Coordinates of C-alpha atoms in Angstrom, one line a residue:
Chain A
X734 CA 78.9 121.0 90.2
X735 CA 75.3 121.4 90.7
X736 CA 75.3 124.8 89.1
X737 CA 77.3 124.1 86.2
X738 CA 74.8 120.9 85.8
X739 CA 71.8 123.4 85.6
X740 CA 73.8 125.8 83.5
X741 CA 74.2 122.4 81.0
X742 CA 70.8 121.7 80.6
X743 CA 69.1 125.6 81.1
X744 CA 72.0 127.2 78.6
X745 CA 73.6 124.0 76.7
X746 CA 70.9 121.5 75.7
X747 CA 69.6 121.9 72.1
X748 CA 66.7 120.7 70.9
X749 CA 67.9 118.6 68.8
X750 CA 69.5 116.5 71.4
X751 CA 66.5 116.0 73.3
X752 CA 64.8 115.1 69.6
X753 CA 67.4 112.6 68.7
X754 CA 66.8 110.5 72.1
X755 CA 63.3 110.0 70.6
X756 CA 65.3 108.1 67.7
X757 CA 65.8 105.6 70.0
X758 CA 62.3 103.9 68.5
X759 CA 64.6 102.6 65.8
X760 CA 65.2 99.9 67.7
X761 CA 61.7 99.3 66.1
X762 CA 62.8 98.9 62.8
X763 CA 62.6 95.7 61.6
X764 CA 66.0 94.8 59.8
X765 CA 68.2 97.3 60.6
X766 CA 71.6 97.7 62.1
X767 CA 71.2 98.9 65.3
X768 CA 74.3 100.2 66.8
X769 CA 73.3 102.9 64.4
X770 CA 70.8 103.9 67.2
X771 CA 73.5 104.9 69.2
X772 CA 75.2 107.5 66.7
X773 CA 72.4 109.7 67.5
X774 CA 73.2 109.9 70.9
X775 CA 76.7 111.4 70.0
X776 CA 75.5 113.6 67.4
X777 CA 73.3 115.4 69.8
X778 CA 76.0 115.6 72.0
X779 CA 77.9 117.2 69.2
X780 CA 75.2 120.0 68.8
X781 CA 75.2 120.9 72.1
X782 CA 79.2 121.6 72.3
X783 CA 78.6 123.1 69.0
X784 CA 75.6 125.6 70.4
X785 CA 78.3 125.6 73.1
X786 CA 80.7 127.3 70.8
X787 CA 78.5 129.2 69.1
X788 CA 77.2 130.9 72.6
X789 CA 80.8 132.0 73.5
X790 CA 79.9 129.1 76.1
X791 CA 83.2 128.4 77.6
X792 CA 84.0 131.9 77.8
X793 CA 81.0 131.9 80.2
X794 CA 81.7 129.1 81.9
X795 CA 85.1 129.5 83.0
X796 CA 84.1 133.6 84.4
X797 CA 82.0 131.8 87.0
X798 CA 83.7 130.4 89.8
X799 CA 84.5 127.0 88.8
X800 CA 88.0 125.2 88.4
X801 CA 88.6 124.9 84.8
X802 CA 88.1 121.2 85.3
X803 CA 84.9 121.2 87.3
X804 CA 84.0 122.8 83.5
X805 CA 85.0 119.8 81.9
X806 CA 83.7 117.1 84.0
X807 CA 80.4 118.9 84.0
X808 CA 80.0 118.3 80.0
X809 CA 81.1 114.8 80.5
X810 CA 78.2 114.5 82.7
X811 CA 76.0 115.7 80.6
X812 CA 77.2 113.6 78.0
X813 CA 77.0 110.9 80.3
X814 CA 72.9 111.5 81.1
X815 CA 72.1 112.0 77.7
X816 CA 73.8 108.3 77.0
X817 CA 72.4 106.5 79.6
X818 CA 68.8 107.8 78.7
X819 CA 69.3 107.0 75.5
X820 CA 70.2 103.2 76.8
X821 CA 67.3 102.9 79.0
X822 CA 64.6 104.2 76.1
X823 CA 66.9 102.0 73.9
X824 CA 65.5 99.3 76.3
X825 CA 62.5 100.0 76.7
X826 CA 62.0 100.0 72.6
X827 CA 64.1 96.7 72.6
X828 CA 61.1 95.0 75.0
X829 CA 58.6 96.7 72.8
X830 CA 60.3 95.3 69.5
X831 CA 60.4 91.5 70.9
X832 CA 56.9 92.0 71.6
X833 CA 55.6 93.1 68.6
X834 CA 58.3 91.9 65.9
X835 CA 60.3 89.7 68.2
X836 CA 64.3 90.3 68.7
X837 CA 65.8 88.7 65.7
X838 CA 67.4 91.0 62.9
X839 CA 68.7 89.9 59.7
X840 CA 70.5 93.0 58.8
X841 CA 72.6 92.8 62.1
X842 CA 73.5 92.3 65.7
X843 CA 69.7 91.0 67.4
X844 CA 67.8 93.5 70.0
X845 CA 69.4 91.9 72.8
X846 CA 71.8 92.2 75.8
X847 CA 74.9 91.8 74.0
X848 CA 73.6 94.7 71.7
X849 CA 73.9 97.0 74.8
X850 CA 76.7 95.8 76.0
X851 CA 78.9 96.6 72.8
X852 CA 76.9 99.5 72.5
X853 CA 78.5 100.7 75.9
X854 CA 82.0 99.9 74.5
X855 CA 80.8 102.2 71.4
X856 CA 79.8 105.3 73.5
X857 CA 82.8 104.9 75.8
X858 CA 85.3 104.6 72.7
X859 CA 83.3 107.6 71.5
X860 CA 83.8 109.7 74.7
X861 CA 87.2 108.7 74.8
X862 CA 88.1 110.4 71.6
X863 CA 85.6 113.2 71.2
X864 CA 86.0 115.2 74.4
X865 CA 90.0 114.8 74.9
X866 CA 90.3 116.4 71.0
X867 CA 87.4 118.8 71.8
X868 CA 89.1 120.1 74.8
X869 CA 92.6 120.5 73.0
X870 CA 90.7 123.4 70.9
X871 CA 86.5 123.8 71.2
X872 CA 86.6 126.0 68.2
X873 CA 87.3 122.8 66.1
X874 CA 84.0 121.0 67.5
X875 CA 83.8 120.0 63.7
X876 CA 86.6 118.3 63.1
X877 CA 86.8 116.5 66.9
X878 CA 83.0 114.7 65.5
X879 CA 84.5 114.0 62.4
X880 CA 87.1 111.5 64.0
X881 CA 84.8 110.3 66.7
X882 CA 82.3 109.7 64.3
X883 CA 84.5 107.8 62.0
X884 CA 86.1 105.5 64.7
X885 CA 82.4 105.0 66.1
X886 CA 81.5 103.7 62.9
X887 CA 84.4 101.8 62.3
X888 CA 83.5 100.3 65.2
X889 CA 79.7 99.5 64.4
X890 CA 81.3 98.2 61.4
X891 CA 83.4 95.4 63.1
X892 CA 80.9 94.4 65.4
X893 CA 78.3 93.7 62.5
X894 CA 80.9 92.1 60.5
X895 CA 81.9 89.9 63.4
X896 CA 78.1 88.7 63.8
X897 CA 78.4 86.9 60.2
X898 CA 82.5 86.0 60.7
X899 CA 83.2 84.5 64.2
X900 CA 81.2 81.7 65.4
X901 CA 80.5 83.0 68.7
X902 CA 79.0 85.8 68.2
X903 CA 76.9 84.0 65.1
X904 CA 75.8 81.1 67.1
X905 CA 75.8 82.9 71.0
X906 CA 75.8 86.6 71.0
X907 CA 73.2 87.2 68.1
X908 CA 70.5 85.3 68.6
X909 CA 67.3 86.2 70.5
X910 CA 67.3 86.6 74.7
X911 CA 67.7 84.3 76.9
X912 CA 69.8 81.7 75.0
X913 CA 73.2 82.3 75.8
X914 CA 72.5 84.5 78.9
X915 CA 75.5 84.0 80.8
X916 CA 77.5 85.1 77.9
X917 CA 75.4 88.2 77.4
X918 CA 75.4 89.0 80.3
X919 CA 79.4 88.8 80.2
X920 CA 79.1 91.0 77.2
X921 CA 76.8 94.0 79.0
X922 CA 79.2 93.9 82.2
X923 CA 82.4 94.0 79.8
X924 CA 81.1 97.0 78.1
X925 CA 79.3 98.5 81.4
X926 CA 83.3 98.4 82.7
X927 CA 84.6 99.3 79.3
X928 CA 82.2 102.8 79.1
X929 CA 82.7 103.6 82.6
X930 CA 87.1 103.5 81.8
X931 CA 87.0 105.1 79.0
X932 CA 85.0 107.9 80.3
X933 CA 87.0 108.3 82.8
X934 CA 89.9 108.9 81.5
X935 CA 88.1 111.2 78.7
X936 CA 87.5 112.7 81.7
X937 CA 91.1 113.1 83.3
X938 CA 92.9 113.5 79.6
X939 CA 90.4 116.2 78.3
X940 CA 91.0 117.9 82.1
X941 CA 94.5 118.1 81.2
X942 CA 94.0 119.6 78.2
X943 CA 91.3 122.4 78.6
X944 CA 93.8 123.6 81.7
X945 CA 96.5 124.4 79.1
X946 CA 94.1 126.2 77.0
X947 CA 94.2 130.0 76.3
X948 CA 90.3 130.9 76.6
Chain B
X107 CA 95.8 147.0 101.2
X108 CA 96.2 146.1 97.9
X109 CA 93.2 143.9 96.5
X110 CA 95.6 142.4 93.9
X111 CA 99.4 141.7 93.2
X112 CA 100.9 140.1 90.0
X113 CA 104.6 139.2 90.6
X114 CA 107.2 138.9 87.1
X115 CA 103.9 137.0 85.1
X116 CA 105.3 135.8 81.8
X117 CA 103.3 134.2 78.9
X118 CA 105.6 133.8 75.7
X119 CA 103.7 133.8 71.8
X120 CA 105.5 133.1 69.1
X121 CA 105.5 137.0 67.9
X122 CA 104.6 138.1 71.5
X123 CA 105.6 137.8 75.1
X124 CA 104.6 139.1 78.5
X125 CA 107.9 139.9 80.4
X126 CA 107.8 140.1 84.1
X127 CA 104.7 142.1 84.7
X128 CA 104.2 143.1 88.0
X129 CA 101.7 145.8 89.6
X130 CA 99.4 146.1 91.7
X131 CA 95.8 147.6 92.4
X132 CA 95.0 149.3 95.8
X133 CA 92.4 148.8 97.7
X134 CA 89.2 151.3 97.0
X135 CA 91.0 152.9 93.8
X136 CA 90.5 152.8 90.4
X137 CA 93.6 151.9 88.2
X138 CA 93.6 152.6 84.4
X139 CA 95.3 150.1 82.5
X140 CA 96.9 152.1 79.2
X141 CA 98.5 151.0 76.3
X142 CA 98.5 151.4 72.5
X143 CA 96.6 148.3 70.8
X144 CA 98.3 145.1 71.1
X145 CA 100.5 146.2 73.7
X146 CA 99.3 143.2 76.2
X147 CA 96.9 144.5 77.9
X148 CA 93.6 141.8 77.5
X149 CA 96.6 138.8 77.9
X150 CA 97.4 140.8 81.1
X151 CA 94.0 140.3 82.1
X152 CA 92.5 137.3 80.9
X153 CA 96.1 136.1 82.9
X154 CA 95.1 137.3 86.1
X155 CA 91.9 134.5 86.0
X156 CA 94.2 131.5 84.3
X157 CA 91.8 132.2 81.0
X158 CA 95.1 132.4 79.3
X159 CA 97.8 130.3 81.3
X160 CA 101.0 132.0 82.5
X161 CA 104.1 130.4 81.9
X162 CA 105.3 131.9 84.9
X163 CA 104.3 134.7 87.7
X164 CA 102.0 135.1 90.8
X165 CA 98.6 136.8 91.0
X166 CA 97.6 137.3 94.5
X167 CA 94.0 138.5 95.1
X168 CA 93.1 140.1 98.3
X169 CA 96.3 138.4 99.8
X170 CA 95.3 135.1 98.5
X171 CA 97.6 133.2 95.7
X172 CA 94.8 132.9 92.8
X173 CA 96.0 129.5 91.7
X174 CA 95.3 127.9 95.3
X175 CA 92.2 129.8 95.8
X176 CA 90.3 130.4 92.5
X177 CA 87.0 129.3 93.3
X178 CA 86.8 131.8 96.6
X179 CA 89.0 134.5 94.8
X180 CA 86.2 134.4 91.7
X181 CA 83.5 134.7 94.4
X182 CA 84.6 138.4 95.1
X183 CA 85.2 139.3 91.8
X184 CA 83.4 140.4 88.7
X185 CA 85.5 140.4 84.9
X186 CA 83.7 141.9 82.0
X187 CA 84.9 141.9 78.8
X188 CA 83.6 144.2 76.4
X189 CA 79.7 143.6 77.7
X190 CA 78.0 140.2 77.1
X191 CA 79.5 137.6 74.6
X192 CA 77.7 135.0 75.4
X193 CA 74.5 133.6 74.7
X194 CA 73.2 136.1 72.7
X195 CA 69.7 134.9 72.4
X196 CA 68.5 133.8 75.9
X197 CA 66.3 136.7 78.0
X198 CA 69.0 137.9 81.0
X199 CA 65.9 137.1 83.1
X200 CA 67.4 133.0 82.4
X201 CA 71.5 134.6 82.1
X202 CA 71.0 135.8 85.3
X203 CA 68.9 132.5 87.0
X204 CA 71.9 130.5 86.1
X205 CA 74.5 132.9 87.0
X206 CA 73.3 132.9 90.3
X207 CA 73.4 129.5 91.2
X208 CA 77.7 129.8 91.1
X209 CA 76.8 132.3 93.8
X210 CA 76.1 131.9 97.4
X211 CA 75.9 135.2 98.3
X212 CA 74.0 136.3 95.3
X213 CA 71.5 139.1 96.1
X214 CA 68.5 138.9 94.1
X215 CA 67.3 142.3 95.7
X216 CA 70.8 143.9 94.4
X217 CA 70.0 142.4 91.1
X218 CA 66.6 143.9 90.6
X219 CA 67.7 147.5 92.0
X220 CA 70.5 147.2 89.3
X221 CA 68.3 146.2 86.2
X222 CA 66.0 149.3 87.6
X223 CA 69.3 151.9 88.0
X224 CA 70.6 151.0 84.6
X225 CA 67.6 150.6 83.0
X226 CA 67.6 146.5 81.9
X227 CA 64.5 144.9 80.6
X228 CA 65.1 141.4 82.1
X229 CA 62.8 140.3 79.1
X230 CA 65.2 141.5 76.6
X231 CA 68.2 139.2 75.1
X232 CA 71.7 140.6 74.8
X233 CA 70.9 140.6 71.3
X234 CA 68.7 143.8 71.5
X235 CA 71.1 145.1 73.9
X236 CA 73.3 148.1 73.1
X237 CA 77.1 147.4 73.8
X238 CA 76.5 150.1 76.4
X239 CA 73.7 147.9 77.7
X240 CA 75.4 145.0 77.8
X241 CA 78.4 146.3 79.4
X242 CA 75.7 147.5 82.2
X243 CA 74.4 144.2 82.2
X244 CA 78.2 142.3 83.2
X245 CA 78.4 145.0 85.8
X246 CA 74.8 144.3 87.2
X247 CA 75.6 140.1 87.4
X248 CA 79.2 141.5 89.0
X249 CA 77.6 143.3 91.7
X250 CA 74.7 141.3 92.3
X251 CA 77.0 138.8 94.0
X252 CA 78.9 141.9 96.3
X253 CA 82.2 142.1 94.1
X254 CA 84.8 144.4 96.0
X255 CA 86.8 144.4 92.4
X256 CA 86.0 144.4 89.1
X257 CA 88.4 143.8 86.3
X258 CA 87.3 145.5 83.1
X259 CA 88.4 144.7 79.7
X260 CA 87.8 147.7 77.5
X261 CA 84.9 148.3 78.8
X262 CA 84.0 151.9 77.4
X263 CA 85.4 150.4 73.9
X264 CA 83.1 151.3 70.7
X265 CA 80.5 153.2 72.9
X266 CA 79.5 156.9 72.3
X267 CA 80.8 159.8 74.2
X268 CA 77.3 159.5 76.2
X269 CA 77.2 156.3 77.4
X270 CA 80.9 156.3 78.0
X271 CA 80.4 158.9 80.4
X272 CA 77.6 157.4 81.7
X273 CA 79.6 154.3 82.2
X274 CA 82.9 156.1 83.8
X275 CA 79.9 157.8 86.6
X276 CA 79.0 154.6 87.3
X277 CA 82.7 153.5 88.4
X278 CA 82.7 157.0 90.4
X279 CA 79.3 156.1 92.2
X280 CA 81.0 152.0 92.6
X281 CA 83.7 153.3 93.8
X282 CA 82.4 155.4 96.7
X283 CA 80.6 151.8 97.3
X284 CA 83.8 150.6 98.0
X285 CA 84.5 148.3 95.1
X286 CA 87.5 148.6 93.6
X287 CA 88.3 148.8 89.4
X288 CA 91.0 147.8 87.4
X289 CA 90.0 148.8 84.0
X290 CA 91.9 148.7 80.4
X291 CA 91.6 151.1 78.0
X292 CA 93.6 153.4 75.1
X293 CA 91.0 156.0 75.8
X294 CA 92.9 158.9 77.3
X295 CA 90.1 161.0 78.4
X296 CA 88.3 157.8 80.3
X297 CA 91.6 157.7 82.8
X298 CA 91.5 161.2 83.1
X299 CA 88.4 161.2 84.0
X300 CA 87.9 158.6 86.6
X301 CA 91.1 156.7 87.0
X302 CA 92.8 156.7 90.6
X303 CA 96.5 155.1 89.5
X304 CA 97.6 154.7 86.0
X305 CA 99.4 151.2 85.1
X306 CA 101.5 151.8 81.9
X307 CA 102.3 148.8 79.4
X308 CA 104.1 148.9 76.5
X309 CA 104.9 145.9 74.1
X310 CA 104.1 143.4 76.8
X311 CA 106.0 145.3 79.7
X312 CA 105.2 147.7 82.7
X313 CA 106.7 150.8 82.0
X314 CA 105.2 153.1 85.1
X315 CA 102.9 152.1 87.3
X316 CA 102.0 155.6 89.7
X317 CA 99.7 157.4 90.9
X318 CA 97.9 159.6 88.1
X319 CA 99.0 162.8 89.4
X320 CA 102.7 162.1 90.1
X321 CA 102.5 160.2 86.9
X322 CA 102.0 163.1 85.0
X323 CA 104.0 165.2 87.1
X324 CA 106.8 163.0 86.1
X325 CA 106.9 164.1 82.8
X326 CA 107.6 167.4 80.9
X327 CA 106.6 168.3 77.4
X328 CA 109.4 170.8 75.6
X329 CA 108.9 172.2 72.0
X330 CA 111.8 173.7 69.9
X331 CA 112.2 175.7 67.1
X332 CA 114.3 173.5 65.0
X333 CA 115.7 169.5 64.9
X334 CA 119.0 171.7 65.1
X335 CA 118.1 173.2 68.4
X336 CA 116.8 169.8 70.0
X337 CA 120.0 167.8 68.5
X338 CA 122.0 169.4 72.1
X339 CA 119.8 167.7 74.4
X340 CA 119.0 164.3 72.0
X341 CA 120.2 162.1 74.7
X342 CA 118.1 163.6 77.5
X343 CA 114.4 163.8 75.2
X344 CA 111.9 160.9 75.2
X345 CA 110.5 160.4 71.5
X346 CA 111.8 163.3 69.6
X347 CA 109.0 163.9 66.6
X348 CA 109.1 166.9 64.1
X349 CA 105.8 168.6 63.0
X350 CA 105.5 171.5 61.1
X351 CA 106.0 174.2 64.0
X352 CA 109.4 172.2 65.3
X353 CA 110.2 169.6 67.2
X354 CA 108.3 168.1 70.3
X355 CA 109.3 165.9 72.6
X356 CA 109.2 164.6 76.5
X357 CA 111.6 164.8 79.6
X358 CA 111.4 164.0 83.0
X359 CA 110.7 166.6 84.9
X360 CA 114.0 166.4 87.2
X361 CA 115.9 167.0 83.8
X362 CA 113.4 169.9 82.5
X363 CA 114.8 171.3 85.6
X364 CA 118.6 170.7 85.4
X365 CA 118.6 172.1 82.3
X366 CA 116.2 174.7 82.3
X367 CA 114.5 174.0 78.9
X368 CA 111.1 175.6 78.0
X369 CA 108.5 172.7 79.5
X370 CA 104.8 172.8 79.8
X371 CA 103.1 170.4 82.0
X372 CA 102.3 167.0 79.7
X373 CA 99.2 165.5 79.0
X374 CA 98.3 161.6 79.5
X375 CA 98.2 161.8 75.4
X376 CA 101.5 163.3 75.3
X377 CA 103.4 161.5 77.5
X378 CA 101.5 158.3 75.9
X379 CA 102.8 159.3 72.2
X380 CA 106.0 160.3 73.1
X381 CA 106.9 157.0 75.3
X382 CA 105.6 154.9 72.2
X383 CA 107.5 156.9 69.7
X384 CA 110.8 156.1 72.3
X385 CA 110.0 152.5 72.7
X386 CA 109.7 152.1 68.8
X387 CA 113.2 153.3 68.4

């Protein structure tokens, strides 16, 4: 695993997805929504699997000797990194927004914990969907964003919506940190659990599928 | 000893199929894989590593079923396919400091005396690499971690005469290493150059599988006059063609015999044609 790791981020990483943790200073941006952040994340995971495919990378991959899943569980890792260090500069802006423009945000969910939490869910419900369709057929990296993308915005799309529609998250989960902390902190361990599920079983279903695939 | 055994391996397309395919490669020889294009022979292959999956059959590498074992089985063996096809644009230098992380016995040393014995520029990308070159390059990253047999896709595939003979004194000098080489191509003169055994597939089946010599002793060619003359022995010729001096064809040798007919010694190319031309009957 160590070596496929180091093949991930010597052969795999594009720039770009190093560049679009750096949009994580959104979180800056005064009204704005901010799950939007997050999107980034994903798309530079696209570009790599796309670079991926365009460097005959599984081809490569699967000639060393690996278990087609370690192949698989490797990206996911990857993935993984490039998420949670997009969640920890993500935080770091968030301190450094309530600081200088403090946490409120008219054009959406507030720079706060509950932000992160559902963010998690997002990035798990992304995983979930992206890797198992890549896996079925990596030439169509494409097409496997497309969904992912659309159901990841779909999802940014309820969430906002539910910040001017249900009470709770009007009155509790939007507003600035601490108030509500209990409850936010509710929120970050639900989607902590949620992102951690669904990856997994991105994991196990996108396994299954790569093992049936003619390389 | 045989270094590896496939047992009845099946893989069904919708327009093709794999049926029963079984050979095997001995130790310390080099097998030539033949067939016309599309008879099988890179599904064969990329089979034997589970790149495609079988829908049923056993590979067995030195003694060891491949499915249980992959990880150590891939350890002591090197597959190129038709030189480097992937990451065109990174220096070997970084292709082969990744590769060698899979590899616990990698041997840097090994590496560097092959970049210097086939004249790699570790600075260089595949890119700027002729396929020649690149083929080199697979074999160097093969060796490098001591593989006793490499599987070869092709391998002397859209080079020049040069380099493919380059390439085939390689195997020679390899094999006098010790490493075995099963290698597929539809280049006649490369097997009849270098090649130990002959494995023979047609439309995804094994039809011989022999040593070169007695493969070719195996068969007869016979020429006649006339399609009248040949029509006695129809039954008993392998691909019966016409051409402008006759008719040509192929028996077994045993049957040449029996019946006394005219035969010349066959040629790999002759026996190749004629068992296509029968098969397509």
């Amino acid at each position: 695993m160590k070596a496929l790791l180091y093949k991930e981020f010597r052969l795999v990483t594009h720039p770009t997805t190093v560049l679009f943790l750096l949009l994580s200073a959104m979180l800056l941006i005064p009204n704005y929504p901010l799950y939007v952040t997050f999107f980034y994340c994903t798309l530079g995971i696209f570009f790599a699997c796309l670079g991926g495919r365009e460097n005959g990378d599984v081809f490569y991959t699967v000639l060393q000797p690996i278990q087609k899943c370690d192949a698989v569980r490797a990206r996911i890792l990857f993935a993984v990194v490039f998420e949670s260090a997009q969640l920890i500069l993500a935080a770091l802006f968030s301190l450094l927004r309530i600081r200088l423009l403090g946490a409120q945000n008219a054009a959406g969910m507030d720079a706060n914990l509950a932000l992160f939490g559902f963010s998690l869910l997002l990035l798990g419900v992304f995983n979930v969907t992206f890797f198992p369709l890549y896996y079925r057929n990596p030439a169509k990296v494409g097409k496997s964003f497309a969904v992912a993308a659309a159901i990841l915005f779909l999802g940014i799309l309820i969430l906002e919506s539910l910040c001017f529609i249900l009470p709770i998250f009007k009155e509790k989960l939007d507003t600035p940190d601490p108030q509500f902390f209990p409850e936010k902190c509710f929120v970050l361990l639900f989607g902590a659990i949620f992102y951690v599920g669904l990856t997994f079983a991105a994991d196990k279903i996108a396994e299954r599928r790569f093992a049936q695939l003619d390389v | 000893m045989a270094v590896l055994e496939i047992e009845n391996l099946c893989k069904r397309y919708e327009n093709f199929a794999l049926q029963n395919v079984t050979f095997r490669v001995a130790e310390g020889r080099i097998a030539g894989f033949i067939g016309r294009n599309g008879a099988g022979k890179t599904t064969v292959l990329k089979s034997l590593l589970h790149f495609v999956t079988p829908n049923s059959g056993s590979v067995r590498f030195f003694g060891q079923d491949f499915s249980a074992h992959e990880q150590a089985i891939k350890q002591k063996i090197g597959f190129v396919s038709g030189g480097v096809r992937f990451y065109p644009k990174k220096k070997l230098r970084v292709l082969a400091d990744v590769t060698r992380r899979f590899y616990p016995n990698w041997d840097e040393t090994a590496f560097k005396r092959y970049l210097q014995r086939f004249s790699l520029d570790p600075e260089k990308t595949p890119d700027m690499l002729s396929e020649g070159m690149k083929v080199k390059f697979s074999l160097a990253l093969a060796l490098s971690h001591h593989a006793e047999l490499l599987i070869l896709d092709e391998p002397t595939s859209g080079l020049d005469p040069v380099s493919r003979a380059e390439l085939l004194d390689e195997f020679l000098k390899l094999q006098k290493e010790g490493v075995s080489i099963l290698f597929s191509t539809h280049i006649i003169l490369d097997l009849e150059k270098c090649a130990d055994d002959i494995v023979y597939i047609s439309n995804g089946r094994i039809l011989a599988e022999a040593p070169m010599q007695s493969f070719l002793e195996s068969y007869r060619a016979v020429s006649f006059d006339s399609a009248e003359k040949a029509e006695a022995y129809k039954d008993r010729l392998i691909g019966l063609s016409e051409d402008k001096r006759g008719c040509t064809a192929l028996v077994r040798t045993a049957v040449a015999e029996s019946l006394a007919l005219p035969a010349a010694p066959a040629d790999l190319e002759q026996i190749m044609v004629h068992l296509e031309r029968q098969a397509s009957i």
